């Protein structure tokens, strides 16, 4: 009988079962994401407040023929291919053109005008305190985008979230920074009034949320109870992308 079974369970097991049920209910609650959202903070003076904000036109409008992701294995375990495939899907979908990844050894070394480049470097754990890092730089007069991944750091969470899934979140998160997300209406600076570390999305449902306690709670509960992982941007970020594209298309 169910009642006898519960009585025979130790108090600790009962407590964890209750906590589990509560978290499962929390994961399913539609208001949960709102409850666990971070409060907005001001953005640096001069931040654009309307479409197209500071979103990255090159990666969002198909003005080059393809997006090429060049993968460099610098240190740590060999890169997992599934997260790179997920990044390719995100780049192709938001970039509205073909995208693919190749190992650095297979890259010709030429920077072609018809191609947008994203260089992904796997660095083990050489970036203290970060899962990943991204920036844009000029090489031989061409703008290229760079993502660095601390793949060792994802292993610390593998008991809760499969390593490949958290690595996917990191790649999509860093790609979101390269896209210029989030916009000021739904972003915050974790160190405000310092702008160190860049803007992140207030919504814990977004791959661009910062791994802070509330977002981690939401992410872990979603992963454990719903098998849902952060591999895309939230509704507000997607809406901003759509509005920026509409703006550019109205004013080519
Ligand atoms: Zn970030
Ligand atoms: Zn978002």
Coordinates of N, CA and C and ligand atoms in Angstrom, one line a residue:
X1 N 0.8 -1.2 0.0 CA 0.0 0.0 0.0 C 0.9 1.3 0.0
X2 N 0.4 2.2 -0.7 CA 1.2 3.5 -0.9 C 1.5 4.1 0.5
X3 N 0.5 4.2 1.4 CA 0.7 4.9 2.6 C 1.8 4.2 3.5
X4 N 1.7 2.9 3.5 CA 2.7 2.1 4.3 C 4.1 2.4 3.8
X5 N 4.2 2.4 2.4 CA 5.5 2.6 1.8 C 6.1 3.9 2.2
X6 N 5.2 5.0 2.2 CA 5.7 6.3 2.6 C 6.2 6.3 4.1
X7 N 5.4 5.6 4.9 CA 5.7 5.5 6.4 C 7.1 4.9 6.6
X8 N 7.4 3.9 5.8 CA 8.6 3.1 6.0 C 9.8 3.9 5.4
X9 N 9.6 4.9 4.6 CA 10.7 5.7 4.1 C 11.3 6.5 5.2
X10 N 12.6 6.7 5.2 CA 13.3 7.5 6.2 C 12.9 9.0 6.1
X11 N 12.9 9.7 7.2 CA 12.5 11.2 7.1 C 13.3 11.9 6.1
X12 N 14.5 11.6 5.9 CA 15.3 12.3 4.9 C 14.8 12.0 3.5
X13 N 14.5 10.8 3.2 CA 14.0 10.4 1.9 C 12.6 11.1 1.7
X14 N 11.8 11.1 2.7 CA 10.5 11.8 2.6 C 10.7 13.3 2.3
X15 N 11.6 13.9 3.0 CA 11.9 15.3 2.8 C 12.3 15.6 1.4
X16 N 13.3 14.8 0.9 CA 13.8 15.0 -0.5 C 12.7 14.7 -1.5
X17 N 11.8 13.8 -1.2 CA 10.7 13.5 -2.1 C 9.8 14.7 -2.2
X18 N 9.5 15.3 -1.0 CA 8.7 16.5 -1.0 C 9.4 17.7 -1.7
X19 N 10.7 17.8 -1.5 CA 11.4 18.9 -2.2 C 11.4 18.7 -3.7
X20 N 11.5 17.4 -4.1 CA 11.5 17.0 -5.5 C 10.1 17.4 -6.1
X21 N 9.0 17.0 -5.4 CA 7.7 17.3 -5.9 C 7.5 18.8 -6.1
X22 N 8.0 19.6 -5.0 CA 7.9 21.0 -5.1 C 8.6 21.6 -6.3
X23 N 9.9 21.1 -6.5 CA 10.7 21.7 -7.6 C 10.0 21.3 -8.9
X24 N 9.5 20.0 -9.0 CA 8.9 19.6 -10.2 C 7.7 20.5 -10.5
X25 N 6.9 20.8 -9.5 CA 5.8 21.8 -9.7 C 6.3 23.1 -10.1
X26 N 7.4 23.5 -9.5 CA 8.0 24.8 -9.8 C 8.4 24.9 -11.3
X27 N 9.0 23.8 -11.7 CA 9.5 23.7 -13.1 C 8.4 23.8 -14.1
X28 N 7.2 23.3 -13.7 CA 6.1 23.3 -14.6 C 5.3 24.6 -14.5
X29 N 5.5 25.4 -13.5 CA 4.7 26.6 -13.3 C 5.1 27.7 -14.3
X30 N 4.1 28.3 -15.0 CA 4.5 29.3 -16.0 C 5.0 30.5 -15.4
X31 N 4.7 30.9 -14.1 CA 5.2 32.1 -13.5 C 6.5 31.9 -12.9
X32 N 7.1 30.7 -13.0 CA 8.3 30.4 -12.3 C 9.5 31.3 -12.9
X33 N 9.5 31.3 -14.3 CA 10.6 32.1 -14.9 C 10.5 33.5 -14.5
X34 N 9.3 34.1 -14.4 CA 9.2 35.5 -14.0 C 9.7 35.6 -12.6
X35 N 9.3 34.7 -11.7 CA 9.7 34.8 -10.3 C 11.2 34.7 -10.1
X36 N 11.9 33.9 -11.0 CA 13.3 33.7 -10.9 C 14.1 34.7 -11.8
X37 N 13.4 35.6 -12.4 CA 14.1 36.6 -13.3 C 15.0 37.5 -12.4
X38 N 16.1 37.9 -13.0 CA 17.0 38.9 -12.3 C 16.4 40.3 -12.5
X39 N 16.6 41.2 -11.6 CA 16.1 42.6 -11.8 C 16.9 43.3 -12.8
X40 N 16.3 44.1 -13.7 CA 17.0 44.9 -14.7 C 18.0 45.9 -14.0
X41 N 19.0 46.3 -14.7 CA 19.9 47.4 -14.2 C 20.0 48.3 -15.4
X42 N 20.4 49.6 -15.1 CA 20.7 50.5 -16.2 C 21.9 50.0 -17.0
X43 N 21.9 50.4 -18.3 CA 23.0 50.1 -19.2 C 23.9 51.3 -19.3
X44 N 25.1 51.1 -19.9 CA 26.0 52.2 -20.0 C 25.4 53.4 -20.8
X45 N 25.7 54.6 -20.5 CA 25.2 55.7 -21.2 C 25.5 55.6 -22.7
X46 N 24.5 56.0 -23.5 CA 24.7 55.9 -24.9 C 24.3 54.5 -25.5
X47 N 23.8 53.6 -24.7 CA 23.4 52.3 -25.3 C 22.1 52.6 -26.1
X48 N 22.0 52.1 -27.3 CA 20.8 52.3 -28.1 C 19.6 51.6 -27.5
X49 N 18.5 52.3 -27.5 CA 17.3 51.8 -26.7 C 16.2 51.4 -27.7
X50 N 16.4 51.4 -29.0 CA 15.4 50.9 -29.9 C 16.0 50.1 -31.0
X51 N 15.1 49.5 -31.8 CA 15.6 48.6 -32.9 C 16.4 49.5 -33.9
X52 N 17.6 49.0 -34.3 CA 18.1 47.6 -34.2 C 19.0 47.4 -33.0
X53 N 19.0 48.3 -32.0 CA 19.9 48.3 -30.8 C 21.3 48.2 -31.3
X54 N 22.1 47.3 -30.6 CA 23.4 47.1 -31.1 C 23.6 45.7 -31.6
X55 N 22.5 45.2 -32.2 CA 22.6 43.8 -32.7 C 23.5 43.7 -33.9
X56 N 24.0 42.5 -34.1 CA 25.1 42.2 -35.1 C 24.5 41.9 -36.5
X57 N 24.4 42.9 -37.3 CA 23.8 42.7 -38.6 C 24.5 41.6 -39.4
X58 N 25.8 41.6 -39.3 CA 26.5 40.6 -40.2 C 26.1 39.1 -39.9
X59 N 25.8 38.8 -38.6 CA 25.5 37.5 -38.2 C 24.0 37.2 -38.3
X60 N 23.2 38.3 -38.5 CA 21.7 38.1 -38.5 C 21.1 38.2 -39.9
X61 N 21.7 39.0 -40.8 CA 21.1 39.1 -42.1 C 22.0 38.4 -43.1
X62 N 21.5 37.7 -44.0 CA 22.3 36.9 -44.9 C 23.1 37.7 -46.0
X63 N 23.9 38.5 -45.5 CA 24.7 39.4 -46.4 C 26.0 38.8 -46.8
X64 N 26.4 37.7 -46.1 CA 27.5 36.9 -46.7 C 26.8 35.5 -47.0
X65 N 27.6 34.7 -47.8 CA 26.9 33.4 -48.2 C 26.9 32.3 -47.2
X66 N 27.8 32.4 -46.3 CA 27.8 31.3 -45.3 C 28.5 31.8 -44.0
X67 N 28.2 31.0 -42.9 CA 28.9 31.2 -41.6 C 29.8 30.0 -41.4
X68 N 31.1 30.2 -41.3 CA 32.0 29.1 -41.1 C 32.6 29.2 -39.6
X69 N 32.4 28.1 -38.9 CA 32.9 28.0 -37.5 C 34.1 27.2 -37.5
X70 N 35.2 27.8 -37.2 CA 36.5 27.1 -37.3 C 36.9 26.7 -35.8
X71 N 37.1 25.4 -35.6 CA 37.3 24.9 -34.2 C 38.7 24.6 -34.0
X72 N 39.2 25.2 -32.9 CA 40.6 25.0 -32.6 C 40.7 24.3 -31.2
X73 N 41.3 23.1 -31.1 CA 41.5 22.4 -29.9 C 42.8 22.8 -29.3
X74 N 42.8 23.7 -28.3 CA 44.1 24.2 -27.7 C 44.5 23.5 -26.5
X75 N 43.6 23.1 -25.6 CA 44.0 22.4 -24.4 C 42.7 21.7 -23.8
X76 N 43.0 20.7 -22.9 CA 41.9 20.0 -22.3 C 41.3 18.9 -23.1
X77 N 40.2 18.3 -22.7 CA 39.6 17.2 -23.4 C 39.2 17.5 -24.9
X78 N 39.2 16.6 -25.8 CA 38.8 16.8 -27.2 C 37.4 17.3 -27.2
X79 N 37.2 18.3 -28.1 CA 35.8 18.9 -28.2 C 34.7 17.8 -28.5
X80 N 33.6 18.0 -27.9 CA 32.4 17.1 -28.2 C 31.8 17.7 -29.5
X81 N 31.3 16.9 -30.4 CA 30.8 17.4 -31.6 C 29.3 17.9 -31.5
X82 N 28.6 17.2 -30.6 CA 27.1 17.6 -30.5 C 26.9 19.1 -30.2
X83 N 27.6 19.7 -29.2 CA 27.4 21.1 -28.9 C 27.8 22.0 -30.2
X84 N 28.8 21.6 -30.9 CA 29.1 22.3 -32.1 C 28.1 22.2 -33.2
X85 N 27.5 21.0 -33.3 CA 26.3 20.9 -34.2 C 25.2 21.8 -33.8
X86 N 25.0 21.9 -32.5 CA 23.9 22.7 -32.0 C 24.2 24.2 -32.3
X87 N 25.4 24.6 -32.1 CA 25.8 26.0 -32.5 C 25.6 26.3 -33.9
X88 N 25.9 25.3 -34.8 CA 25.7 25.5 -36.2 C 24.2 25.7 -36.5
X89 N 23.4 24.9 -35.9 CA 21.9 25.1 -36.1 C 21.5 26.5 -35.7
X90 N 22.0 27.0 -34.5 CA 21.6 28.3 -34.1 C 22.1 29.4 -35.0
X91 N 23.4 29.2 -35.5 CA 24.0 30.2 -36.4 C 23.2 30.3 -37.7
X92 N 22.9 29.1 -38.2 CA 22.1 29.0 -39.5 C 20.7 29.6 -39.4
X93 N 20.1 29.3 -38.3 CA 18.7 29.7 -38.1 C 18.6 31.2 -38.0
X94 N 19.4 31.8 -37.1 CA 19.3 33.3 -36.9 C 20.1 34.0 -38.0
X95 N 21.0 33.3 -38.6 CA 21.8 34.0 -39.7 C 21.2 33.8 -41.1
X96 N 20.1 33.0 -41.2 CA 19.4 32.8 -42.4 C 20.3 32.4 -43.6
X97 N 21.3 31.5 -43.3 CA 22.1 31.0 -44.4 C 22.8 29.8 -43.9
X98 N 23.6 29.2 -44.8 CA 24.3 27.9 -44.5 C 25.3 28.2 -43.4
X99 N 25.5 27.2 -42.5 CA 26.6 27.3 -41.5 C 27.1 25.9 -41.3
X100 N 28.4 25.9 -41.0 CA 29.0 24.6 -40.7 C 30.2 24.8 -39.9
X101 N 30.7 23.7 -39.2 CA 31.9 23.8 -38.4 C 33.0 22.9 -39.0
X102 N 34.2 23.3 -38.9 CA 35.3 22.5 -39.4 C 36.5 22.6 -38.4
X103 N 37.3 21.5 -38.3 CA 38.5 21.6 -37.4 C 39.5 22.6 -38.0
X104 N 40.2 23.3 -37.2 CA 41.1 24.3 -37.7 C 42.1 23.7 -38.8
X105 N 42.5 22.4 -38.6 CA 43.4 21.8 -39.6 C 42.8 21.8 -41.0
X106 N 41.5 21.8 -41.1 CA 40.8 21.7 -42.4 C 40.6 23.1 -43.0
X107 N 40.9 24.1 -42.3 CA 40.6 25.5 -42.8 C 41.8 25.9 -43.6
X108 N 41.5 26.6 -44.8 CA 42.6 27.0 -45.7 C 43.4 28.1 -45.1
X109 N 42.9 28.8 -44.1 CA 43.7 30.0 -43.6 C 43.3 31.3 -44.3
X110 N 42.5 31.1 -45.4 CA 42.1 32.4 -46.1 C 40.8 32.9 -45.5
X111 N 40.7 34.2 -45.4 CA 39.5 34.9 -45.0 C 38.8 35.4 -46.2
X112 N 37.7 34.7 -46.6 CA 37.0 35.1 -47.8 C 35.9 36.1 -47.5
X113 N 35.7 37.1 -48.4 CA 34.7 38.2 -48.2 C 33.3 37.6 -48.2
X114 N 33.0 36.5 -48.8 CA 31.7 35.9 -48.9 C 31.3 35.1 -47.7
X115 N 32.2 35.0 -46.7 CA 32.0 34.2 -45.5 C 32.1 35.0 -44.2
X116 N 31.3 34.6 -43.3 CA 31.4 35.2 -41.9 C 32.1 34.1 -41.1
X117 N 33.0 34.5 -40.3 CA 33.8 33.6 -39.5 C 33.6 33.7 -38.0
X118 N 33.5 32.5 -37.4 CA 33.4 32.4 -35.9 C 34.5 31.4 -35.6
X119 N 35.5 31.8 -34.8 CA 36.6 30.9 -34.3 C 36.2 30.4 -32.9
X120 N 36.2 29.1 -32.8 CA 35.9 28.6 -31.4 C 37.2 27.9 -30.9
X121 N 37.7 28.4 -29.8 CA 38.9 27.8 -29.2 C 38.5 27.0 -27.9
X122 N 38.9 25.8 -27.8 CA 38.7 25.0 -26.6 C 40.0 25.1 -25.8
X123 N 39.9 25.6 -24.6 CA 41.1 26.0 -23.8 C 41.2 25.2 -22.5
X124 N 40.4 24.2 -22.3 CA 40.6 23.4 -21.1 C 40.0 24.2 -19.9
X125 N 40.8 24.8 -19.1 CA 40.3 25.7 -18.1 C 41.3 26.9 -17.9
X126 N 41.7 27.5 -19.0 CA 42.6 28.6 -19.0 C 42.0 29.9 -18.7
X127 N 40.6 30.0 -18.7 CA 40.0 31.3 -18.4 C 39.4 31.2 -17.0
X128 N 40.1 31.7 -16.0 CA 39.7 31.5 -14.6 C 38.3 32.2 -14.4
X129 N 37.4 31.4 -13.8 CA 36.1 32.0 -13.4 C 35.0 32.1 -14.5
X130 N 35.3 31.6 -15.7 CA 34.4 31.7 -16.8 C 34.1 30.3 -17.4
X131 N 32.9 30.1 -17.9 CA 32.6 28.9 -18.7 C 33.1 29.1 -20.1
X132 N 32.9 30.4 -20.5 CA 33.3 30.8 -21.9 C 33.5 32.3 -22.0
X133 N 34.0 32.7 -23.1 CA 34.3 34.1 -23.3 C 34.1 34.4 -24.8
X134 N 33.7 35.6 -25.2 CA 33.6 35.9 -26.6 C 34.0 37.3 -26.9
X135 N 34.4 37.6 -28.1 CA 34.8 38.9 -28.5 C 34.9 38.9 -30.0
X136 N 35.0 40.2 -30.6 CA 35.1 40.3 -32.0 C 36.4 41.1 -32.3
X137 N 37.1 40.7 -33.3 CA 38.4 41.4 -33.6 C 38.6 41.5 -35.1
X138 N 39.6 42.3 -35.5 CA 39.9 42.4 -36.9 C 41.1 41.6 -37.2
X139 N 41.0 40.8 -38.3 CA 42.2 40.1 -38.8 C 42.4 40.5 -40.2
X140 N 43.5 41.0 -40.6 CA 43.8 41.5 -41.9 C 42.6 42.3 -42.5
X141 N 42.1 43.2 -41.6 CA 41.0 44.1 -42.1 C 39.7 43.5 -42.1
X142 N 39.5 42.2 -41.7 CA 38.2 41.6 -41.7 C 37.8 41.3 -40.3
X143 N 36.5 41.6 -40.0 CA 36.0 41.4 -38.7 C 35.7 39.9 -38.5
X144 N 36.3 39.3 -37.4 CA 36.0 37.9 -37.1 C 35.5 37.8 -35.7
X145 N 34.8 36.7 -35.4 CA 34.2 36.5 -34.1 C 34.9 35.4 -33.4
X146 N 35.1 35.5 -32.1 CA 35.8 34.5 -31.4 C 35.0 34.0 -30.1
X147 N 35.0 32.7 -29.9 CA 34.4 32.2 -28.7 C 35.5 31.3 -28.1
X148 N 35.8 31.4 -26.8 CA 36.7 30.5 -26.1 C 35.8 29.7 -25.1
X149 N 36.1 28.4 -25.0 CA 35.3 27.5 -24.1 C 36.3 26.9 -23.1
X150 N 35.9 27.0 -21.9 CA 36.6 26.3 -20.8 C 35.9 24.9 -20.6
X151 N 36.2 24.0 -21.5 CA 35.4 22.8 -21.4 C 35.6 21.9 -20.2
X152 N 36.7 22.1 -19.5 CA 36.9 21.4 -18.2 C 35.9 21.8 -17.1
X153 N 35.5 23.1 -17.2 CA 34.6 23.6 -16.1 C 33.3 22.9 -16.2
X154 N 32.8 22.5 -17.4 CA 31.5 21.9 -17.6 C 31.5 20.5 -16.9
X155 N 32.7 19.9 -16.7 CA 32.7 18.6 -16.1 C 32.3 18.6 -14.7
X156 N 32.5 19.7 -14.0 CA 32.1 19.8 -12.6 C 30.6 19.7 -12.4
X157 N 29.8 19.9 -13.4 CA 28.4 19.9 -13.3 C 27.8 18.6 -13.9
X158 N 28.6 17.7 -14.3 CA 28.1 16.6 -15.1 C 27.2 15.6 -14.4
X159 N 27.3 15.7 -13.0 CA 26.3 14.9 -12.2 C 24.9 15.4 -12.3
X160 N 24.7 16.6 -12.7 CA 23.4 17.2 -12.7 C 22.9 17.4 -14.2
X161 N 23.8 18.1 -15.0 CA 23.5 18.3 -16.4 C 24.6 17.7 -17.3
X162 N 24.1 16.8 -18.2 CA 25.1 16.2 -19.1 C 26.1 17.2 -19.7
X163 N 27.4 16.9 -19.7 CA 28.4 17.8 -20.1 C 28.2 18.4 -21.5
X164 N 27.7 17.6 -22.4 CA 27.4 18.1 -23.7 C 26.3 19.2 -23.7
X165 N 25.4 19.0 -22.8 CA 24.3 20.0 -22.8 C 24.8 21.3 -22.2
X166 N 25.6 21.3 -21.1 CA 26.1 22.6 -20.6 C 27.1 23.2 -21.5
X167 N 27.8 22.4 -22.3 CA 28.7 23.0 -23.3 C 27.9 23.7 -24.4
X168 N 26.8 23.1 -24.8 CA 25.9 23.7 -25.8 C 25.4 25.0 -25.3
X169 N 25.0 25.1 -24.0 CA 24.5 26.3 -23.4 C 25.6 27.4 -23.5
X170 N 26.8 27.0 -23.2 CA 27.9 28.0 -23.2 C 28.1 28.5 -24.6
X171 N 28.2 27.6 -25.6 CA 28.4 28.0 -27.0 C 27.3 29.0 -27.4
X172 N 26.0 28.6 -27.1 CA 24.9 29.4 -27.6 C 24.9 30.7 -26.8
X173 N 25.3 30.7 -25.5 CA 25.4 31.9 -24.7 C 26.4 32.8 -25.3
X174 N 27.6 32.3 -25.6 CA 28.6 33.2 -26.1 C 28.2 33.7 -27.5
X175 N 27.6 32.9 -28.3 CA 27.1 33.3 -29.6 C 26.1 34.5 -29.4
X176 N 25.3 34.4 -28.4 CA 24.3 35.4 -28.1 C 25.0 36.8 -27.8
X177 N 26.1 36.7 -27.1 CA 26.9 37.9 -26.9 C 27.4 38.5 -28.3
X178 N 27.8 37.6 -29.1 CA 28.3 38.0 -30.5 C 27.1 38.6 -31.3
X179 N 25.9 38.1 -31.1 CA 24.8 38.7 -31.8 C 24.4 40.1 -31.2
X180 N 24.9 40.4 -30.0 CA 24.6 41.7 -29.4 C 23.5 41.7 -28.4
X181 N 23.1 40.5 -28.0 CA 22.0 40.3 -27.0 C 22.6 40.5 -25.6
X182 N 21.8 40.8 -24.6 CA 20.4 41.2 -24.7 C 20.3 42.7 -24.9
X183 N 19.1 43.2 -25.3 CA 18.9 44.6 -25.4 C 18.6 45.2 -24.0
X184 N 18.7 46.5 -23.9 CA 18.6 47.1 -22.5 C 17.3 46.8 -21.8
X185 N 16.2 46.6 -22.5 CA 14.9 46.4 -21.9 C 14.8 45.1 -21.1
X186 N 15.6 44.1 -21.4 CA 15.5 42.9 -20.6 C 16.9 42.3 -20.3
X187 N 17.8 43.3 -20.0 CA 19.2 42.9 -19.6 C 19.6 43.5 -18.3
X188 N 20.7 43.0 -17.8 CA 21.2 43.5 -16.5 C 22.7 43.2 -16.5
X189 N 23.3 44.0 -15.6 CA 24.8 43.8 -15.4 C 24.9 43.2 -13.9
X190 N 25.5 42.0 -13.9 CA 25.6 41.3 -12.6 C 26.4 42.1 -11.6
X191 N 27.3 42.9 -12.0 CA 28.2 43.6 -11.1 C 27.8 45.1 -10.9
X192 N 26.6 45.5 -11.5 CA 26.2 46.9 -11.5 C 26.4 47.5 -10.1
X193 N 27.0 48.7 -10.0 CA 27.2 49.7 -11.0 C 28.4 49.5 -11.9
X194 N 29.1 48.4 -11.7 CA 30.2 48.1 -12.7 C 29.6 47.4 -13.9
X195 N 30.1 47.7 -15.1 CA 29.7 47.1 -16.3 C 30.6 45.9 -16.7
X196 N 31.4 45.5 -15.7 CA 32.3 44.4 -15.9 C 31.5 43.1 -16.3
X197 N 32.0 42.3 -17.2 CA 31.4 41.0 -17.4 C 30.3 41.1 -18.5
X198 N 29.9 42.3 -18.9 CA 28.9 42.4 -20.0 C 27.5 42.2 -19.5
X199 N 26.5 42.5 -20.4 CA 25.1 42.4 -20.2 C 24.6 40.9 -20.3
X200 N 23.7 40.6 -19.5 CA 23.1 39.2 -19.6 C 21.6 39.4 -19.5
X201 N 20.9 38.3 -20.0 CA 19.4 38.4 -20.1 C 18.8 38.1 -18.7
X202 N 17.8 38.9 -18.4 CA 17.1 38.7 -17.0 C 16.4 37.4 -16.9
X203 N 16.0 36.8 -18.1 CA 15.1 35.6 -18.0 C 16.0 34.3 -17.8
X204 N 15.6 33.5 -16.8 CA 16.3 32.3 -16.6 C 16.0 31.3 -17.7
X205 N 15.0 31.6 -18.6 CA 14.7 30.6 -19.7 C 15.7 30.8 -20.9
X206 N 16.6 31.8 -20.8 CA 17.4 32.2 -21.9 C 18.8 31.6 -21.8
X207 N 19.4 31.2 -22.9 CA 20.8 30.7 -22.9 C 21.7 31.8 -22.5
X208 N 21.2 33.1 -22.7 CA 22.0 34.2 -22.3 C 21.9 34.7 -20.9
X209 N 21.2 33.9 -20.1 CA 21.1 34.3 -18.7 C 22.5 34.0 -18.1
X210 N 22.8 34.7 -17.0 CA 24.1 34.5 -16.4 C 24.0 33.4 -15.4
X211 N 24.9 32.5 -15.3 CA 24.8 31.4 -14.3 C 24.9 32.0 -12.8
X212 N 23.8 32.6 -12.4 CA 23.7 33.1 -11.0 C 22.7 32.2 -10.3
X213 N 22.6 32.3 -8.9 CA 21.8 31.3 -8.2 C 20.4 31.0 -8.8
X214 N 19.7 32.1 -9.1 CA 18.3 31.9 -9.5 C 18.2 31.2 -10.9
X215 N 19.1 31.6 -11.8 CA 19.1 31.0 -13.1 C 19.6 29.5 -13.0
X216 N 20.6 29.3 -12.1 CA 21.1 27.9 -11.9 C 20.0 27.0 -11.4
X217 N 19.2 27.5 -10.4 CA 18.1 26.8 -9.8 C 17.1 26.4 -11.0
X218 N 16.8 27.4 -11.8 CA 15.8 27.2 -12.8 C 16.4 26.1 -13.8
X219 N 17.7 26.3 -14.2 CA 18.3 25.4 -15.2 C 18.4 24.0 -14.7
X220 N 18.7 23.8 -13.4 CA 18.9 22.5 -12.8 C 17.5 21.8 -12.7
X221 N 16.5 22.6 -12.2 CA 15.2 22.0 -12.1 C 14.6 21.6 -13.5
X222 N 14.8 22.5 -14.5 CA 14.4 22.2 -15.8 C 15.1 21.0 -16.4
X223 N 16.4 20.8 -16.1 CA 17.1 19.7 -16.7 C 16.7 18.4 -16.0
X224 N 16.6 18.5 -14.6 CA 16.4 17.2 -13.9 C 14.9 16.8 -14.1
X225 N 13.9 17.7 -14.0 CA 12.5 17.3 -14.0 C 11.9 17.3 -15.4
X226 N 12.4 18.2 -16.3 CA 11.7 18.3 -17.6 C 12.6 17.9 -18.7
X227 N 13.9 17.6 -18.4 CA 14.8 17.3 -19.5 C 14.9 18.4 -20.5
X228 N 14.8 19.6 -20.0 CA 14.9 20.8 -20.9 C 16.2 21.5 -20.6
X229 N 16.9 21.9 -21.7 CA 18.2 22.5 -21.5 C 18.2 23.9 -22.2
X230 N 19.1 24.8 -21.8 CA 19.1 26.1 -22.3 C 19.9 26.1 -23.6
X231 N 19.3 25.9 -24.7 CA 20.0 25.8 -26.0 C 19.4 26.8 -27.0
X232 N 18.7 27.8 -26.5 CA 18.1 28.9 -27.4 C 17.9 30.1 -26.6
X233 N 17.5 31.2 -27.2 CA 17.3 32.5 -26.5 C 15.8 32.6 -26.1
X234 N 15.6 33.4 -25.1 CA 14.2 33.6 -24.6 C 13.3 34.3 -25.7
X235 N 12.1 34.4 -25.4 CA 11.1 35.0 -26.3 C 11.5 36.5 -26.5
X236 N 11.9 37.2 -25.4 CA 12.2 38.6 -25.6 C 13.4 38.8 -26.5
X237 N 14.4 38.0 -26.3 CA 15.6 38.1 -27.2 C 15.2 37.8 -28.6
X238 N 14.4 36.7 -28.8 CA 14.0 36.4 -30.2 C 13.2 37.5 -30.9
X239 N 12.3 38.1 -30.0 CA 11.5 39.2 -30.5 C 12.4 40.4 -31.0
X240 N 13.4 40.7 -30.2 CA 14.4 41.7 -30.5 C 15.1 41.5 -31.8
X241 N 15.5 40.2 -32.0 CA 16.2 39.8 -33.3 C 15.2 40.1 -34.4
X242 N 14.0 39.6 -34.3 CA 13.0 39.8 -35.4 C 12.7 41.3 -35.7
X243 N 12.7 42.1 -34.6 CA 12.4 43.6 -34.8 C 13.6 44.2 -35.5
X244 N 14.8 43.8 -35.1 CA 16.0 44.4 -35.7 C 16.1 44.0 -37.2
X245 N 15.7 42.8 -37.5 CA 15.8 42.3 -38.9 C 14.7 43.1 -39.7
X246 N 13.5 43.3 -39.1 CA 12.5 44.1 -39.8 C 13.0 45.5 -40.1
X247 N 13.6 46.1 -39.1 CA 14.2 47.5 -39.2 C 15.2 47.5 -40.3
X248 N 16.1 46.6 -40.4 CA 17.1 46.7 -41.4 C 16.5 46.5 -42.8
X249 N 15.5 45.6 -42.9 CA 14.9 45.3 -44.2 C 14.0 46.5 -44.7
X250 N 13.5 47.3 -43.7 CA 12.8 48.5 -44.1 C 13.8 49.6 -44.6
X251 N 15.0 49.6 -44.0 CA 16.0 50.6 -44.4 C 17.3 49.9 -44.8
X252 N 17.3 49.4 -46.0 CA 18.5 48.7 -46.4 C 19.7 49.5 -46.5
Ligands
LIG1 ZN1 28.0 35.9 -20.7
LIG2 ZN1 16.9 36.4 -23.4

